[in-house]
CSV table of C-alpha atoms in Angstrom, one decimal:
chain,number,residue,atom,x,y,z
P,1,MET,CA,-11.2,15.1,23.3
P,2,ARG,CA,-11.0,15.7,19.5
P,3,TYR,CA,-12.5,13.2,17.1
P,4,PRO,CA,-9.9,11.1,15.3
P,5,THR,CA,-9.1,12.4,11.8
P,6,ASP,CA,-9.9,10.4,8.8
P,7,ALA,CA,-6.2,9.7,8.3
P,8,ALA,CA,-6.1,8.3,11.8
P,9,ALA,CA,-9.1,6.1,11.2
P,10,ARG,CA,-7.5,4.8,8.0
P,11,SER,CA,-4.3,4.0,9.8
P,12,LEU,CA,-6.2,2.2,12.5
P,13,SER,CA,-8.0,0.2,9.8
P,14,VAL,CA,-4.7,-0.9,8.2
P,15,LEU,CA,-3.4,-1.9,11.6
P,16,ILE,CA,-6.6,-3.9,12.3
P,17,LEU,CA,-6.5,-5.7,9.0
P,18,PHE,CA,-2.7,-6.4,9.3
P,19,THR,CA,-3.2,-7.9,12.7
P,20,LEU,CA,-6.2,-10.0,11.5
P,21,PHE,CA,-4.3,-11.5,8.6
P,22,ALA,CA,-0.9,-11.6,10.2
P,23,GLY,CA,-1.8,-12.7,13.8
P,24,ASP,CA,0.9,-15.3,13.7
P,25,PHE,CA,3.5,-12.6,13.0
P,26,TRP,CA,2.7,-10.9,16.3
P,27,ARG,CA,2.4,-14.2,18.2
P,28,ASN,CA,5.9,-15.3,16.9
P,29,LEU,CA,7.4,-11.9,17.5
P,30,ILE,CA,6.1,-10.8,20.9
P,31,GLY,CA,4.6,-14.1,22.3
P,32,TRP,CA,1.0,-14.9,23.1
P,33,TRP,CA,0.8,-12.5,26.1
P,34,GLY,CA,2.1,-9.7,24.0
P,35,TYR,CA,-0.3,-10.5,21.3
P,36,LEU,CA,-3.3,-10.6,23.6
P,37,GLY,CA,-2.2,-7.3,25.0
P,38,LEU,CA,-2.1,-5.8,21.5
P,39,VAL,CA,-5.5,-7.2,20.6
P,40,ALA,CA,-7.0,-5.8,23.9
P,41,ALA,CA,-5.5,-2.4,23.2
P,42,ILE,CA,-6.8,-2.3,19.6
P,43,SER,CA,-10.2,-3.5,20.7
P,44,ALA,CA,-10.4,-0.8,23.3
P,45,VAL,CA,-9.4,1.9,20.9
P,46,VAL,CA,-11.9,0.7,18.3
P,47,ALA,CA,-14.7,0.8,21.0
P,48,VAL,CA,-13.8,4.3,22.0
P,49,VAL,CA,-13.6,5.6,18.4
P,50,MET,CA,-16.9,4.1,17.5
P,51,THR,CA,-18.5,5.7,20.6
P,52,ARG,CA,-16.9,9.1,20.1
P,53,ARG,CA,-17.8,9.2,16.4
P,54,ARG,CA,-21.3,7.8,17.0
P,55,LEU,CA,-20.7,5.0,14.6
P,56,TRP,CA,-22.9,2.6,16.6
P,57,SER,CA,-25.9,4.5,15.3
P,58,LYS,CA,-25.3,3.0,11.8
P,59,LEU,CA,-25.7,-0.5,13.2
P,60,ALA,CA,-29.4,-0.7,14.1
P,61,LEU,CA,-30.1,-4.3,15.0
P,62,TRP,CA,-33.0,-4.6,12.6
P,63,ARG,CA,-30.7,-3.6,9.7
P,64,LEU,CA,-28.1,-6.2,10.3
P,65,PRO,CA,-28.2,-9.6,8.4
P,66,ARG,CA,-30.5,-11.9,10.4
P,67,THR,CA,-28.4,-14.9,9.7
P,68,LEU,CA,-25.4,-13.2,11.2
P,69,VAL,CA,-27.2,-12.2,14.3
P,70,LEU,CA,-28.8,-15.6,14.8
P,71,PHE,CA,-25.4,-17.3,14.2
P,72,GLY,CA,-23.8,-15.1,16.8
P,73,LEU,CA,-26.6,-15.8,19.3
P,74,LEU,CA,-26.3,-19.6,18.7
P,75,ALA,CA,-22.6,-19.5,19.3
P,76,ALA,CA,-23.1,-17.6,22.6
P,77,LEU,CA,-25.9,-19.9,23.7
P,78,SER,CA,-23.8,-23.0,23.0
P,79,LEU,CA,-22.0,-22.2,26.2
P,80,ALA,CA,-24.9,-23.8,27.9
P,81,TRP,CA,-24.3,-27.2,26.4
P,82,SER,CA,-20.6,-26.9,25.5
P,83,PHE,CA,-18.4,-29.9,26.2
P,84,TYR,CA,-15.5,-27.5,26.9
P,85,PRO,CA,-17.1,-24.3,28.5
P,86,GLY,CA,-13.8,-22.7,29.3
P,87,ALA,CA,-12.6,-22.9,25.7
P,88,THR,CA,-16.0,-21.7,24.5
P,89,VAL,CA,-15.6,-18.5,26.6
P,90,LEU,CA,-12.2,-17.9,25.1
P,91,GLY,CA,-13.6,-18.6,21.6
P,92,LEU,CA,-16.5,-16.2,22.1
P,93,LEU,CA,-14.2,-13.4,23.3
P,94,ALA,CA,-12.0,-13.9,20.2
P,95,GLN,CA,-15.0,-13.9,18.0
P,96,ALA,CA,-16.4,-10.8,19.6
P,97,ALA,CA,-13.1,-8.9,19.2
P,98,THR,CA,-12.9,-9.9,15.6
P,99,THR,CA,-16.6,-8.9,14.9
P,100,LEU,CA,-16.1,-5.6,16.7
P,101,ALA,CA,-13.1,-4.8,14.4
P,102,ALA,CA,-15.2,-5.8,11.3
P,103,LEU,CA,-18.1,-3.5,12.4
P,104,PHE,CA,-15.6,-0.6,12.8
P,105,LEU,CA,-14.4,-1.2,9.2
P,106,VAL,CA,-18.0,-1.2,8.0
P,107,THR,CA,-19.0,2.0,9.6
P,108,ALA,CA,-15.8,4.1,9.4
P,109,LEU,CA,-14.8,3.4,5.8
P,110,SER,CA,-16.4,3.8,2.4
P,111,TRP,CA,-15.9,1.0,-0.2
P,112,PRO,CA,-12.8,2.7,-1.8
P,113,GLN,CA,-11.3,3.3,1.7
P,114,LEU,CA,-12.0,-0.3,2.8
P,115,ILE,CA,-10.4,-1.8,-0.3
P,116,ALA,CA,-7.5,0.6,0.0
P,117,ALA,CA,-6.9,-0.3,3.7
P,118,LEU,CA,-7.1,-4.0,2.9
P,119,SER,CA,-4.7,-3.6,0.0
P,120,SER,CA,-2.3,-1.7,2.2
P,121,ALA,CA,-2.4,-4.3,4.9
P,122,LEU,CA,-1.9,-7.2,2.5
P,123,THR,CA,1.0,-5.6,0.7
P,124,TRP,CA,2.6,-4.8,4.0
P,125,ILE,CA,2.4,-8.5,4.9
P,126,LEU,CA,3.9,-9.5,1.5
P,127,GLY,CA,6.7,-6.9,1.6
P,128,LEU,CA,7.7,-7.7,5.1
P,129,SER,CA,7.5,-11.4,4.3
P,130,VAL,CA,10.0,-11.1,1.4
P,131,LEU,CA,12.3,-8.9,3.5
P,132,PHE,CA,12.1,-11.4,6.4
P,133,GLU,CA,12.9,-14.4,4.3
P,134,LEU,CA,15.7,-12.5,2.6
P,135,ILE,CA,17.3,-11.5,6.0
P,136,VAL,CA,17.0,-15.2,7.1
P,137,ALA,CA,18.6,-16.4,3.9
P,138,LEU,CA,21.5,-13.9,3.8
P,139,PHE,CA,22.4,-13.5,7.5
P,140,VAL,CA,20.8,-16.2,9.7
P,141,ARG,CA,21.3,-19.0,7.2
P,142,GLN,CA,19.3,-21.5,9.2
P,143,PRO,CA,15.6,-22.1,10.2
P,144,VAL,CA,14.2,-19.7,12.7
P,145,LEU,CA,11.9,-20.5,15.6
P,146,PRO,CA,9.4,-18.1,17.1
P,147,PHE,CA,10.7,-15.9,19.9
P,148,TRP,CA,9.6,-16.3,23.6
P,149,THR,CA,9.0,-20.0,23.1
P,150,ASP,CA,11.1,-22.7,24.8
P,151,TYR,CA,11.0,-26.1,23.1
P,152,GLY,CA,13.6,-27.6,25.4
P,153,ASP,CA,15.7,-30.4,24.0
P,154,ALA,CA,12.8,-32.0,22.0
P,155,THR,CA,12.9,-32.4,18.3
P,156,VAL,CA,10.9,-29.5,16.8
P,157,PRO,CA,8.6,-30.4,13.9
P,158,LYS,CA,9.1,-28.3,10.8
P,159,ALA,CA,5.6,-26.8,11.1
P,160,PHE,CA,6.7,-25.0,14.3
P,161,TYR,CA,9.4,-23.0,12.6
P,162,TRP,CA,8.8,-19.3,11.8
P,163,SER,CA,11.0,-19.6,8.7
P,164,GLN,CA,12.7,-22.6,7.3
P,165,ASP,CA,15.3,-20.7,5.4
P,166,ALA,CA,14.1,-21.9,2.0
P,167,LEU,CA,14.1,-18.7,-0.1
P,168,PHE,CA,17.3,-19.5,-2.1
P,169,THR,CA,16.3,-23.2,-2.5
P,170,GLY,CA,13.0,-22.3,-4.3
P,171,GLY,CA,10.7,-22.5,-1.3
P,172,PRO,CA,8.3,-23.1,0.1
P,173,ILE,CA,8.6,-19.8,2.0
P,174,GLN,CA,6.4,-19.0,5.0
P,175,GLY,CA,7.0,-15.2,5.4
P,176,ILE,CA,6.2,-13.3,8.6
P,177,VAL,CA,3.0,-15.3,9.1
P,178,GLY,CA,5.1,-18.6,9.5
P,179,ASN,CA,2.7,-20.6,7.2
P,180,ARG,CA,3.0,-20.9,3.5
P,181,ASN,CA,-0.8,-21.4,2.9
P,182,ILE,CA,-1.7,-18.3,4.9
P,183,LEU,CA,1.0,-16.3,3.0
P,184,ALA,CA,-0.1,-17.6,-0.3
P,185,PHE,CA,-3.8,-16.7,0.4
P,186,VAL,CA,-2.7,-13.2,1.4
P,187,ALA,CA,-1.0,-13.0,-2.1
P,188,VAL,CA,-4.3,-14.1,-3.7
P,189,LEU,CA,-6.3,-11.4,-1.9
P,190,ALA,CA,-3.6,-8.8,-2.8
P,191,LEU,CA,-3.9,-9.7,-6.5
P,192,VAL,CA,-7.6,-8.9,-6.3
P,193,THR,CA,-7.4,-5.7,-4.3
P,194,VAL,CA,-4.4,-4.2,-6.1
P,195,GLY,CA,-5.7,-5.3,-9.5
P,196,VAL,CA,-9.0,-3.6,-8.9
P,197,GLN,CA,-7.3,-0.4,-7.7
P,198,LEU,CA,-5.0,-0.5,-10.8
P,199,ALA,CA,-8.0,-0.9,-13.1
P,200,GLN,CA,-9.8,2.1,-11.6
P,201,LYS,CA,-6.6,4.2,-11.3
P,202,LEU,CA,-7.0,4.4,-7.5
P,203,ARG,CA,-3.3,3.5,-7.1
P,204,ARG,CA,-0.2,4.6,-8.9
P,205,ARG,CA,0.4,2.4,-11.9
P,206,ASN,CA,4.0,1.6,-11.4
P,207,THR,CA,3.5,0.9,-7.7
P,208,ALA,CA,0.5,-1.3,-8.3
P,209,ILE,CA,2.3,-3.3,-11.0
P,210,ALA,CA,5.3,-3.8,-8.7
P,211,TRP,CA,3.0,-5.2,-6.0
P,212,LEU,CA,1.3,-7.5,-8.4
P,213,ILE,CA,4.6,-8.9,-9.4
P,214,VAL,CA,5.5,-9.4,-5.7
P,215,ALA,CA,2.2,-11.2,-5.1
P,216,VAL,CA,2.8,-13.5,-8.1
P,217,ALA,CA,6.3,-14.2,-6.9
P,218,VAL,CA,5.2,-15.0,-3.4
P,219,LEU,CA,2.5,-17.3,-4.7
P,220,ALA,CA,5.0,-19.2,-6.7
P,221,LEU,CA,7.5,-19.5,-3.9
P,222,THR,CA,4.9,-20.7,-1.4
P,223,ARG,CA,3.8,-23.5,-3.8
P,224,SER,CA,0.4,-23.6,-2.0
P,225,ALA,CA,-2.0,-25.8,-3.9
P,226,THR,CA,-5.0,-24.5,-1.9
P,227,ALA,CA,-4.2,-20.9,-2.7
P,228,ILE,CA,-3.6,-21.6,-6.4
P,229,GLY,CA,-6.9,-23.4,-6.5
P,230,ALA,CA,-8.7,-20.5,-4.9
P,231,LEU,CA,-7.0,-18.1,-7.4
P,232,LEU,CA,-8.2,-20.2,-10.3
P,233,ILE,CA,-11.8,-20.2,-9.0
P,234,THR,CA,-11.6,-16.5,-8.4
P,235,ALA,CA,-10.3,-15.9,-11.9
P,236,ALA,CA,-13.2,-17.9,-13.3
P,237,MET,CA,-15.7,-15.9,-11.2
P,238,PHE,CA,-14.1,-12.7,-12.6
P,239,GLY,CA,-14.9,-13.9,-16.1
P,240,VAL,CA,-18.4,-14.7,-15.1
P,241,LEU,CA,-19.0,-11.3,-13.5
P,242,LEU,CA,-17.8,-9.5,-16.6
P,243,LEU,CA,-20.0,-11.7,-18.8
P,244,ALA,CA,-23.0,-11.0,-16.5
P,245,ARG,CA,-22.3,-7.3,-16.8
P,246,ARG,CA,-22.4,-7.5,-20.6
P,247,ALA,CA,-25.4,-9.9,-20.7
P,248,GLY,CA,-27.8,-7.5,-19.0
P,249,PRO,CA,-30.6,-8.2,-16.5
P,250,GLY,CA,-32.6,-10.5,-18.8
P,251,ARG,CA,-29.8,-12.9,-19.7
P,252,ARG,CA,-28.0,-13.3,-16.3
P,253,MET,CA,-30.0,-16.4,-15.4
P,254,TRP,CA,-28.5,-18.0,-18.5
P,255,VAL,CA,-25.1,-17.0,-17.3
P,256,LEU,CA,-25.8,-18.6,-13.8
P,257,ALA,CA,-27.1,-21.7,-15.5
P,258,GLY,CA,-23.9,-21.9,-17.5
P,259,VAL,CA,-21.8,-21.5,-14.3
P,260,ALA,CA,-23.8,-24.4,-12.7
P,261,VAL,CA,-23.1,-26.7,-15.7
P,262,VAL,CA,-19.4,-25.8,-15.8
P,263,THR,CA,-19.2,-26.3,-12.0
P,264,ALA,CA,-20.9,-29.7,-12.3
P,265,LEU,CA,-18.5,-30.8,-15.1
P,266,THR,CA,-15.5,-29.6,-13.0
P,267,ILE,CA,-16.6,-31.6,-10.0
P,268,VAL,CA,-16.9,-34.7,-12.3
P,269,ALA,CA,-13.5,-34.0,-13.8
P,270,VAL,CA,-11.8,-33.6,-10.4
P,271,SER,CA,-13.5,-36.8,-9.1
P,272,ALA,CA,-12.2,-38.7,-12.2
P,273,PHE,CA,-8.7,-37.3,-12.3
P,274,GLY,CA,-8.2,-36.4,-8.7
P,275,GLN,CA,-5.0,-38.3,-8.2
P,276,GLN,CA,-3.4,-36.8,-11.4
P,277,ILE,CA,-4.3,-33.3,-10.3
P,278,LEU,CA,-2.9,-33.9,-6.8
P,279,ALA,CA,0.3,-35.2,-8.4
P,280,VAL,CA,0.7,-32.0,-10.3
P,281,PHE,CA,0.7,-30.0,-7.1
P,282,GLY,CA,2.8,-32.5,-5.3
P,283,LYS,CA,0.0,-33.5,-2.9
P,284,SER,CA,-0.6,-37.0,-1.4
P,285,ASP,CA,-3.9,-38.8,-1.9
P,286,ASP,CA,-5.0,-37.9,1.6
P,287,LEU,CA,-4.5,-34.2,0.9
P,288,THR,CA,-1.7,-33.8,3.5
P,289,GLY,CA,-3.7,-35.6,6.2
P,290,ARG,CA,-6.9,-33.7,5.6
P,291,VAL,CA,-9.0,-36.8,4.8
P,292,ASP,CA,-8.1,-38.4,8.2
P,293,ILE,CA,-9.0,-35.1,10.0
P,294,TRP,CA,-12.3,-34.8,8.1
P,295,SER,CA,-13.2,-38.4,9.0
P,296,ALA,CA,-12.4,-37.9,12.7
P,297,VAL,CA,-14.3,-34.6,12.9
P,298,ALA,CA,-17.3,-36.0,11.1
P,299,GLY,CA,-17.5,-38.9,13.5
P,300,LEU,CA,-17.6,-36.6,16.5
P,301,ALA,CA,-20.1,-34.3,14.8
P,302,ALA,CA,-22.5,-37.2,14.2
P,303,GLN,CA,-22.5,-37.8,18.0
P,304,ARG,CA,-24.1,-34.4,18.6
P,305,PRO,CA,-25.7,-33.6,15.2
P,306,ALA,CA,-28.3,-31.0,16.1
P,307,PHE,CA,-26.4,-28.3,18.1
P,308,GLY,CA,-22.8,-29.5,18.1
P,309,TRP,CA,-20.2,-29.7,20.8
P,310,GLY,CA,-20.1,-25.9,21.5
P,311,TRP,CA,-18.4,-23.0,19.8
P,312,VAL,CA,-14.7,-22.7,20.1
P,313,SER,CA,-13.4,-20.8,17.1
P,314,TYR,CA,-9.8,-22.1,16.9
P,315,TRP,CA,-9.5,-25.5,18.5
P,316,ALA,CA,-8.2,-25.6,22.1
P,317,PRO,CA,-5.4,-28.3,22.1
P,318,TRP,CA,-5.4,-28.4,25.9
P,319,VAL,CA,-8.9,-29.9,26.3
P,320,GLU,CA,-10.7,-32.9,25.0
P,321,PRO,CA,-11.5,-33.8,22.3
P,322,PHE,CA,-9.0,-31.5,20.6
P,323,ASN,CA,-5.9,-32.8,22.4
P,324,ASP,CA,-5.7,-35.9,20.3
P,325,LEU,CA,-8.3,-35.3,17.6
P,326,ALA,CA,-6.0,-34.4,14.7
P,327,VAL,CA,-2.3,-35.1,15.3
P,328,ARG,CA,0.2,-35.5,12.4
P,329,LYS,CA,4.0,-35.7,12.6
P,330,GLY,CA,4.0,-34.3,16.1
P,331,VAL,CA,1.7,-31.4,15.3
P,332,THR,CA,-1.7,-31.0,16.9
P,333,TYR,CA,-4.0,-29.3,14.4
P,334,LEU,CA,-6.2,-26.4,15.5
P,335,GLN,CA,-8.9,-26.6,12.8
P,336,ALA,CA,-10.9,-29.2,10.8
P,337,HIS,CA,-9.5,-27.8,7.5
P,338,ASP,CA,-13.0,-27.3,6.3
P,339,ALA,CA,-15.1,-24.4,7.6
P,340,TRP,CA,-18.4,-26.1,6.9
P,341,LEU,CA,-17.5,-29.3,8.7
P,342,ASP,CA,-16.1,-27.2,11.6
P,343,VAL,CA,-19.4,-25.4,11.9
P,344,TRP,CA,-21.3,-28.6,11.9
P,345,PHE,CA,-19.0,-30.0,14.6
P,346,GLN,CA,-19.2,-27.0,16.8
P,347,LEU,CA,-22.8,-25.8,16.3
P,348,GLY,CA,-24.5,-28.7,14.7
P,349,ILE,CA,-26.9,-28.8,11.8
P,350,VAL,CA,-28.7,-25.7,13.1
P,351,GLY,CA,-25.5,-23.7,13.1
P,352,LEU,CA,-24.5,-25.1,9.7
P,353,VAL,CA,-27.9,-24.0,8.1
P,354,LEU,CA,-27.4,-20.5,9.5
P,355,PHE,CA,-23.9,-20.3,8.3
P,356,ILE,CA,-24.8,-21.5,4.8
P,357,GLY,CA,-27.6,-18.9,4.8
P,358,LEU,CA,-25.2,-16.2,5.9
P,359,VAL,CA,-22.6,-17.0,3.2
P,360,LEU,CA,-25.2,-17.4,0.4
P,361,ALA,CA,-27.1,-14.2,1.2
P,362,THR,CA,-23.8,-12.3,1.4
P,363,TRP,CA,-22.6,-13.7,-1.9
P,364,TYR,CA,-26.0,-12.9,-3.5
P,365,ARG,CA,-25.8,-9.2,-2.5
P,366,THR,CA,-22.1,-8.9,-3.6
P,367,TRP,CA,-23.1,-10.5,-6.9
P,368,TRP,CA,-25.7,-7.8,-7.6
P,369,PHE,CA,-23.3,-5.1,-6.3
P,370,ALA,CA,-20.8,-6.3,-8.9
P,371,VAL,CA,-23.1,-6.6,-11.9
P,372,ASP,CA,-25.7,-3.9,-11.4
P,373,ARG,CA,-25.1,-0.3,-12.3
P,374,PRO,CA,-24.4,2.0,-9.4
P,375,LEU,CA,-26.8,5.0,-8.9
P,376,ASP,CA,-26.2,8.7,-8.8
P,377,SER,CA,-27.7,11.1,-6.3
P,378,LEU,CA,-31.0,11.2,-8.2
P,379,GLY,CA,-31.2,7.4,-8.3
P,380,PHE,CA,-30.3,7.1,-12.0
P,381,PRO,CA,-27.8,4.5,-13.1
P,382,ILE,CA,-24.3,5.5,-14.1
P,383,ALA,CA,-21.4,3.6,-15.5
P,384,ARG,CA,-20.0,0.6,-13.6
P,385,VAL,CA,-16.5,0.7,-12.0
P,386,PRO,CA,-14.0,-2.0,-11.3
P,387,LEU,CA,-14.2,-1.4,-7.5
P,388,THR,CA,-17.7,-3.1,-7.3
P,389,LEU,CA,-16.1,-6.4,-8.4
P,390,ALA,CA,-13.9,-6.6,-5.4
P,391,PRO,CA,-16.3,-7.8,-2.7
P,392,ALA,CA,-17.7,-10.7,-4.9
P,393,LEU,CA,-14.2,-11.7,-5.9
P,394,LEU,CA,-12.8,-11.6,-2.4
P,395,LEU,CA,-15.7,-13.5,-1.0
P,396,THR,CA,-15.4,-16.1,-3.8
P,397,ALA,CA,-11.7,-16.6,-2.8
P,398,LEU,CA,-12.8,-17.1,0.9
P,399,ILE,CA,-15.5,-19.6,-0.1
P,400,ALA,CA,-13.0,-21.6,-2.3
P,401,GLN,CA,-10.5,-21.7,0.6
P,402,SER,CA,-13.2,-22.7,3.1
P,403,PHE,CA,-13.4,-26.3,1.7
P,404,VAL,CA,-9.8,-27.0,2.7
P,405,GLU,CA,-9.2,-24.5,5.5
P,406,SER,CA,-11.4,-23.2,8.4
P,407,ARG,CA,-10.0,-19.7,8.3
P,408,MET,CA,-13.3,-18.2,7.2
P,409,LEU,CA,-14.4,-18.7,10.8
P,410,VAL,CA,-11.5,-16.9,12.5
P,411,GLU,CA,-9.4,-13.7,12.3
P,412,GLY,CA,-9.2,-12.2,8.8
P,413,GLY,CA,-11.5,-14.6,7.1
P,414,TRP,CA,-14.3,-14.0,9.6
P,415,ALA,CA,-13.7,-10.3,9.6
P,416,LEU,CA,-14.1,-10.1,5.8
P,417,LEU,CA,-17.2,-12.2,5.9
P,418,VAL,CA,-18.8,-9.9,8.5
P,419,VAL,CA,-17.7,-6.8,6.6
P,420,PHE,CA,-19.2,-7.9,3.3
P,421,ALA,CA,-22.4,-9.3,5.0
P,422,VAL,CA,-23.1,-6.1,6.9
P,423,LYS,CA,-21.9,-3.5,4.5
P,424,SER,CA,-23.6,-5.0,1.5
P,425,LYS,CA,-26.9,-5.1,3.5
P,426,LEU,CA,-26.5,-1.5,4.8
P,427,ASP,CA,-25.6,-0.1,1.4
P,428,HIS,CA,-28.2,-2.2,-0.5
P,429,SER,CA,-30.7,0.6,-1.0
P,430,ALA,CA,-28.2,3.5,-0.9
P,431,VAL,CA,-27.8,5.8,-3.9
P,432,SER,CA,-24.7,7.9,-4.7
P,433,ILE,CA,-22.4,5.4,-3.0
P,434,ASP,CA,-18.9,6.6,-2.9
P,435,LEU,CA,-17.1,4.3,-5.4
P,436,GLY,CA,-13.9,6.3,-5.8
P,437,ASN,CA,-15.0,8.2,-8.9
P,438,GLY,CA,-14.7,11.7,-7.6
P,439,PRO,CA,-17.4,14.4,-8.2
P,440,ALA,CA,-16.1,15.3,-11.7
P,441,ARG,CA,-16.1,11.8,-13.0
P,442,VAL,CA,-19.5,11.1,-11.4
P,443,ASN,CA,-21.0,14.1,-13.3
P,444,ALA,CA,-19.3,12.9,-16.5
P,445,LEU,CA,-20.9,9.5,-16.1
P,446,LEU,CA,-24.5,10.6,-15.5
P,447,SER,CA,-26.9,8.8,-17.6
P,448,ARG,CA,-28.9,10.4,-20.4
P,449,SER,CA,-32.1,9.8,-18.4
P,450,ALA,CA,-30.8,11.8,-15.5
P,451,ARG,CA,-29.9,14.7,-17.7
P,452,THR,CA,-33.3,14.6,-19.3
P,453,ALA,CA,-35.0,14.5,-15.9
P,454,ARG,CA,-33.1,17.6,-14.9
P,455,THR,CA,-33.9,19.4,-18.1
P,456,ALA,CA,-37.6,18.7,-17.7
P,457,ALA,CA,-37.6,19.8,-14.1
P,458,SER,CA,-36.0,23.1,-15.1
P,459,ARG,CA,-38.7,23.9,-17.7
P,460,ARG,CA,-41.6,23.5,-15.2
């Protein structure tokens, strides 16, 4: 059997990322059984490719982030005390499949290839979403329900519709993912990945600008307050990273101190003018029912504070306590709409401490990856490139979203967290990391100290 070509690996990576961020598209199109078959097939292919290409050898256990390993072990061990063991088994299988996909992305792709694959998957989702909504608006002209689902004669809540045929009425549109918040967040991530590629000339200029326009248009048509908030926080972090790059190593602590002050002032301002801010985004005082959900979940978490109720990933609506834990307008919610609260509920304070450690350590490494100078093959610093900003910006967006959504624990959100946690750890001490410069540009960017060292060596 021949090893897969790099092109095949990249195509597989795009399919993986597309499926992770557009899982609802597959579930709405081919049903749950078709989706599970697709995921099983992709997981099998990934396992075979990693074995045939000996990618497992890059993943020595002692090199992986300890907090990630311990968090995974705690989730697996929670089966012993889970209140819903059957749902925990399903949740662990889903988490394992997602983690396997993430590890393949880490080992098979360089940083430029990873950002390129993510950018391609996100733009595919945006492009198909616009096309889907356009077809519904022009030809179907009525809301569309998912295929292979029989709702009988019951009144179907709006949240169940795949598309609500709202493109020509100004939105909110839901795209192929069937959820405006998910689609809007995909647009936010696309703005980061395509923007970085454009800045480093890793993508054709006209094509990149066109996708940026599409992403902005989708973001406007979804009218998602959570995604807009995440975008604003990510934009602020972009400014901080640029400032830290210019400030140099000795002054970066002052930059972080300034960020802390601004964050504190922002929290005070949001607390004081929360109702006015919500009114601007057309949100109710209870954040579309989130306050009630948080209260209910916190009450249950307090009953099992140390180790939680057991890992479940997405909530299982067919078992207690999820069957009536968060129901709004006929819709049973499948998450706590807060990743941190969800972890406390499922894995207790112990799991929450590990999760906080995982996120903070990953963000710390991506911060230094963004602001420090990369190294050449001799270990000397060369000029920074826009690509190194991407992990920190994408992780910032995930963290911002995690306070109102739990998607950092599942599918695309969890995959990106694992990718950044593992890849930033494995590449932490690497020199001459492929950053998309090409050999000619790397040589052109060699520091004066490197040239001096080479000259001195040649005279000996």
